[in-house]
Amino acid sequence: MPPTLASLVRAPALDLRVLAGKGGLEREVRWVHTSELADPTPYLEGGELLLTTGMKLGRSNAERRAYVERLAAAEVAGLGIGVGLSLDRVPAVIVEVAEVHGFPVFEVPRPTPFIAISKVVSSALAAEQYETVTTGFAVQQELTRAAAGREGPATLIRRLAARLDGWAALYDADGTLRQVAPATARPRTDGLRADIEKLRGMPAPSSASLPGIEGGRVVVQSLGAERRISGFLAVGTDRPPRTADRQTLGTAASLLTLALEQSRVSADAAARMRTALLRLLLTGERATPAELAHDIAADLPPGPWRVLVATGPEQAVAAFAERLCARAVRAGAPALAGELGGATVLVLPESVEPVEPADLPGLIAGVSGPVEPVAAADGYRQALGAHAVGLRSEKALTVHGQDAGGLLPLLDGDAVHAWAEQLLAPLRAHDAGGRGDLIGSLRAWLARHGQWDAAAGDLGVHRHTLRYRIRRAEEILGRTLDDPDTRAELWFALRDPSEVREDKS
């Protein structure tokens, strides 16, 4: 503890006598300064015990009153006036003004040298500094052991709260509360969201100090390295902060940053391993899935599997994957998740059948049918195909073999539109001249598989008229419709989504 005016007054060897401001004797003394200046405040920082023989106190009551008021305003800890040299006794006006301001003033008898007071204060400050260093070292050891323990950050937060005689809370990088100690302090963390968001826009580590309860403080600090935020630490006390508190907080912040960074690195490594396993499983690796999983210590769900490929907003994809993995765990089987080909890929047990989410806008997911582990590559191809259909149709969840919608939805693209337009352009130019409906006739004839009477009936024309139109279409295109490739190309061109929409309009 730093020395106080009260501890100096209690020292028998100093023989100090308090004259005013007894209520302020618990003030801490940060230094002792001797001055005979009329205004020493420009050379003071606050917290000093000022000693003087009174040579420059002034002769008038007004000068002496101003002298005391300047010291009180400068937050000087107290004033000691030596008697027996310039003054026989401390002037009454100084005692009166000091009492009004609650400013401690005491009398230093002639036998007590000022250096004796300085030595007492210096010894006490040295003892405090030694205690701070040894306590800080002990705190470092305690918090380091806590961080290295099994629970890691959770134990460290509890020890930190105990050391500060307050509360402590740890947040993830997205601001989600992760740990708080003691548990009763949770309501105090609710109002810190805005402060965390402010720190998010600043390089890590950064901090903000806020007023607490009964003169206490709340400190919120971002955790991270190289300008990357890995979390946030908040602490609060119901008393004014101490020097040791700052050291304790700095130690805790460093240890938590290290723990979070190690956790992130471990998570990244685990994700890369899962991705490697997925790549081997889903791209035709010859080793058995069980052998691959054993090599990287990963658990695989029992077969048959469902393979899922998902893209979209990062939060939506992560939430969907988390739900499916949680369902797999509840079903008593693990799930394998990773990143592959720019998408999130999951291998799920057959029993976990995905359900289309209504609350995750922008998510596109494709799911394979049930496949055995040895056919995982086939499941991956099915999931990719279903996902491609979902992208074209803007459908959140597409299941292979159930609602994939066939090949036509895959034809909705700029390149396909341009190809269809170029192929049909000569026929469209003919129809624009009012010389017959070759486009409609060709579509009806192909839809009826070349049956003249049925197609003519659909069009409401004579079959000879339809025969003429089809021959005219062959002449314009320079291609025979007896060729199955020509029929297929024309059918796909006529079924291009843009052509279908135009036809319906």
PDB file of N, CA, C and O in Angstrom, residues 3 26 49 127 140 142 145 171 209 212-213 253 311 323 361 367 375 390 412 415 426 434 437 444 449 460 465 483:
ATOM      1  N   PRO A   3       2.070   5.099   0.982  1.00  0.00           N
ATOM      2  CA  PRO A   3       1.927   5.826   2.251  1.00  0.00           C
ATOM      3  C   PRO A   3       0.782   6.833   2.172  1.00  0.00           C
ATOM      4  O   PRO A   3       0.449   7.346   1.099  1.00  0.00           O
ATOM      5  N   GLU A  26      -6.484  10.168   4.724  1.00  0.00           N
ATOM      6  CA  GLU A  26      -6.284   8.888   4.023  1.00  0.00           C
ATOM      7  C   GLU A  26      -5.801   9.086   2.587  1.00  0.00           C
ATOM      8  O   GLU A  26      -5.685   8.115   1.834  1.00  0.00           O
ATOM      9  N   LEU A  49       3.072  15.670  -1.108  1.00  0.00           N
ATOM     10  CA  LEU A  49       3.062  16.334   0.201  1.00  0.00           C
ATOM     11  C   LEU A  49       4.031  17.506   0.084  1.00  0.00           C
ATOM     12  O   LEU A  49       5.225  17.314  -0.173  1.00  0.00           O
ATOM     13  N   ALA A 127       8.806   0.233  -0.667  1.00  0.00           N
ATOM     14  CA  ALA A 127       8.159  -1.004  -0.215  1.00  0.00           C
ATOM     15  C   ALA A 127       6.941  -1.316  -1.076  1.00  0.00           C
ATOM     16  O   ALA A 127       6.676  -2.471  -1.419  1.00  0.00           O
ATOM     17  N   GLN A 140       1.095 -13.074 -12.467  1.00  0.00           N
ATOM     18  CA  GLN A 140       1.457 -13.649 -13.764  1.00  0.00           C
ATOM     19  C   GLN A 140       1.520 -15.163 -13.692  1.00  0.00           C
ATOM     20  O   GLN A 140       1.021 -15.867 -14.582  1.00  0.00           O
ATOM     21  N   GLU A 142       0.025 -17.123 -11.516  1.00  0.00           N
ATOM     22  CA  GLU A 142      -1.313 -17.664 -11.272  1.00  0.00           C
ATOM     23  C   GLU A 142      -2.154 -17.672 -12.556  1.00  0.00           C
ATOM     24  O   GLU A 142      -2.794 -18.680 -12.890  1.00  0.00           O
ATOM     25  N   ARG A 145      -0.828 -20.240 -15.157  1.00  0.00           N
ATOM     26  CA  ARG A 145      -1.259 -21.612 -14.837  1.00  0.00           C
ATOM     27  C   ARG A 145      -2.724 -21.808 -15.191  1.00  0.00           C
ATOM     28  O   ARG A 145      -3.120 -22.876 -15.685  1.00  0.00           O
ATOM     29  N   TYR A 171     -15.431 -12.179 -24.629  1.00  0.00           N
ATOM     30  CA  TYR A 171     -16.318 -12.226 -25.789  1.00  0.00           C
ATOM     31  C   TYR A 171     -15.565 -12.804 -26.977  1.00  0.00           C
ATOM     32  O   TYR A 171     -14.347 -12.635 -27.100  1.00  0.00           O
ATOM     33  N   SER A 209     -12.338   3.029 -21.459  1.00  0.00           N
ATOM     34  CA  SER A 209     -12.593   3.058 -20.018  1.00  0.00           C
ATOM     35  C   SER A 209     -13.894   3.800 -19.763  1.00  0.00           C
ATOM     36  O   SER A 209     -14.108   4.900 -20.293  1.00  0.00           O
ATOM     37  N   GLY A 212     -17.835   3.275 -13.620  1.00  0.00           N
ATOM     38  CA  GLY A 212     -18.540   2.157 -13.005  1.00  0.00           C
ATOM     39  C   GLY A 212     -19.407   2.609 -11.854  1.00  0.00           C
ATOM     40  O   GLY A 212     -19.844   3.767 -11.784  1.00  0.00           O
ATOM     41  N   ILE A 213     -19.633   1.718 -10.906  1.00  0.00           N
ATOM     42  CA  ILE A 213     -20.479   1.990  -9.737  1.00  0.00           C
ATOM     43  C   ILE A 213     -19.605   2.413  -8.568  1.00  0.00           C
ATOM     44  O   ILE A 213     -18.531   1.846  -8.349  1.00  0.00           O
ATOM     45  N   ALA A 253      -4.849  -9.914 -20.572  1.00  0.00           N
ATOM     46  CA  ALA A 253      -5.116  -9.647 -21.991  1.00  0.00           C
ATOM     47  C   ALA A 253      -4.105 -10.351 -22.884  1.00  0.00           C
ATOM     48  O   ALA A 253      -4.465 -10.922 -23.919  1.00  0.00           O
ATOM     49  N   THR A 311     -23.662 -23.060 -50.774  1.00  0.00           N
ATOM     50  CA  THR A 311     -23.028 -21.755 -50.966  1.00  0.00           C
ATOM     51  C   THR A 311     -24.028 -20.676 -50.577  1.00  0.00           C
ATOM     52  O   THR A 311     -25.208 -20.946 -50.357  1.00  0.00           O
ATOM     53  N   ARG A 323     -26.634 -26.522 -37.924  1.00  0.00           N
ATOM     54  CA  ARG A 323     -27.888 -27.231 -37.616  1.00  0.00           C
ATOM     55  C   ARG A 323     -27.792 -28.700 -38.008  1.00  0.00           C
ATOM     56  O   ARG A 323     -28.184 -29.593 -37.245  1.00  0.00           O
ATOM     57  N   PRO A 361     -31.959 -16.539 -46.040  1.00  0.00           N
ATOM     58  CA  PRO A 361     -32.008 -16.033 -47.424  1.00  0.00           C
ATOM     59  C   PRO A 361     -30.650 -16.088 -48.090  1.00  0.00           C
ATOM     60  O   PRO A 361     -29.620 -15.842 -47.470  1.00  0.00           O
ATOM     61  N   VAL A 367     -28.199 -31.670 -52.451  1.00  0.00           N
ATOM     62  CA  VAL A 367     -28.015 -32.864 -51.641  1.00  0.00           C
ATOM     63  C   VAL A 367     -28.062 -34.092 -52.535  1.00  0.00           C
ATOM     64  O   VAL A 367     -28.907 -34.188 -53.433  1.00  0.00           O
ATOM     65  N   ALA A 375     -18.769 -45.176 -52.678  1.00  0.00           N
ATOM     66  CA  ALA A 375     -19.282 -44.398 -53.814  1.00  0.00           C
ATOM     67  C   ALA A 375     -19.430 -42.933 -53.445  1.00  0.00           C
ATOM     68  O   ALA A 375     -20.264 -42.220 -53.990  1.00  0.00           O
ATOM     69  N   GLY A 390     -30.170 -25.809 -58.292  1.00  0.00           N
ATOM     70  CA  GLY A 390     -30.654 -24.830 -57.329  1.00  0.00           C
ATOM     71  C   GLY A 390     -30.231 -23.415 -57.674  1.00  0.00           C
ATOM     72  O   GLY A 390     -30.996 -22.458 -57.490  1.00  0.00           O
ATOM     73  N   ASP A 412     -30.352 -22.150 -68.480  1.00  0.00           N
ATOM     74  CA  ASP A 412     -30.607 -20.725 -68.261  1.00  0.00           C
ATOM     75  C   ASP A 412     -29.286 -20.000 -68.033  1.00  0.00           C
ATOM     76  O   ASP A 412     -28.816 -19.859 -66.922  1.00  0.00           O
ATOM     77  N   ALA A 415     -24.691 -17.693 -72.363  1.00  0.00           N
ATOM     78  CA  ALA A 415     -24.145 -18.375 -73.530  1.00  0.00           C
ATOM     79  C   ALA A 415     -25.227 -19.183 -74.250  1.00  0.00           C
ATOM     80  O   ALA A 415     -25.303 -19.193 -75.487  1.00  0.00           O
ATOM     81  N   PRO A 426     -32.928 -16.880 -88.200  1.00  0.00           N
ATOM     82  CA  PRO A 426     -33.488 -16.893 -89.564  1.00  0.00           C
ATOM     83  C   PRO A 426     -34.995 -17.205 -89.575  1.00  0.00           C
ATOM     84  O   PRO A 426     -35.747 -16.621 -90.359  1.00  0.00           O
ATOM     85  N   GLY A 434     -44.529 -11.899 -91.767  1.00  0.00           N
ATOM     86  CA  GLY A 434     -45.926 -12.289 -91.902  1.00  0.00           C
ATOM     87  C   GLY A 434     -46.168 -13.389 -92.896  1.00  0.00           C
ATOM     88  O   GLY A 434     -47.265 -13.510 -93.437  1.00  0.00           O
ATOM     89  N   ASP A 437     -46.037 -18.973 -89.460  1.00  0.00           N
ATOM     90  CA  ASP A 437     -45.477 -19.148 -88.118  1.00  0.00           C
ATOM     91  C   ASP A 437     -44.581 -20.381 -88.103  1.00  0.00           C
ATOM     92  O   ASP A 437     -45.018 -21.475 -87.727  1.00  0.00           O
ATOM     93  N   ALA A 444     -44.484 -27.165 -82.181  1.00  0.00           N
ATOM     94  CA  ALA A 444     -45.590 -28.117 -82.064  1.00  0.00           C
ATOM     95  C   ALA A 444     -45.231 -29.461 -82.694  1.00  0.00           C
ATOM     96  O   ALA A 444     -45.549 -30.528 -82.155  1.00  0.00           O
ATOM     97  N   HIS A 449     -43.410 -35.279 -81.603  1.00  0.00           N
ATOM     98  CA  HIS A 449     -42.481 -36.293 -82.115  1.00  0.00           C
ATOM     99  C   HIS A 449     -42.663 -36.527 -83.606  1.00  0.00           C
ATOM    100  O   HIS A 449     -42.556 -37.673 -84.102  1.00  0.00           O
ATOM    101  N   GLY A 460     -54.241 -26.010 -85.384  1.00  0.00           N
ATOM    102  CA  GLY A 460     -55.485 -25.594 -86.043  1.00  0.00           C
ATOM    103  C   GLY A 460     -55.302 -25.317 -87.521  1.00  0.00           C
ATOM    104  O   GLY A 460     -55.979 -24.448 -88.076  1.00  0.00           O
ATOM    105  N   THR A 465     -50.400 -27.827 -94.789  1.00  0.00           N
ATOM    106  CA  THR A 465     -49.830 -26.522 -94.426  1.00  0.00           C
ATOM    107  C   THR A 465     -48.643 -26.710 -93.468  1.00  0.00           C
ATOM    108  O   THR A 465     -47.601 -26.055 -93.602  1.00  0.00           O
ATOM    109  N   ASP A 483     -32.352 -35.603 -89.160  1.00  0.00           N
ATOM    110  CA  ASP A 483     -31.162 -35.786 -88.318  1.00  0.00           C
ATOM    111  C   ASP A 483     -31.553 -35.610 -86.851  1.00  0.00           C
ATOM    112  O   ASP A 483     -32.058 -34.540 -86.456  1.00  0.00           O
TER     113      ASP A 483
END
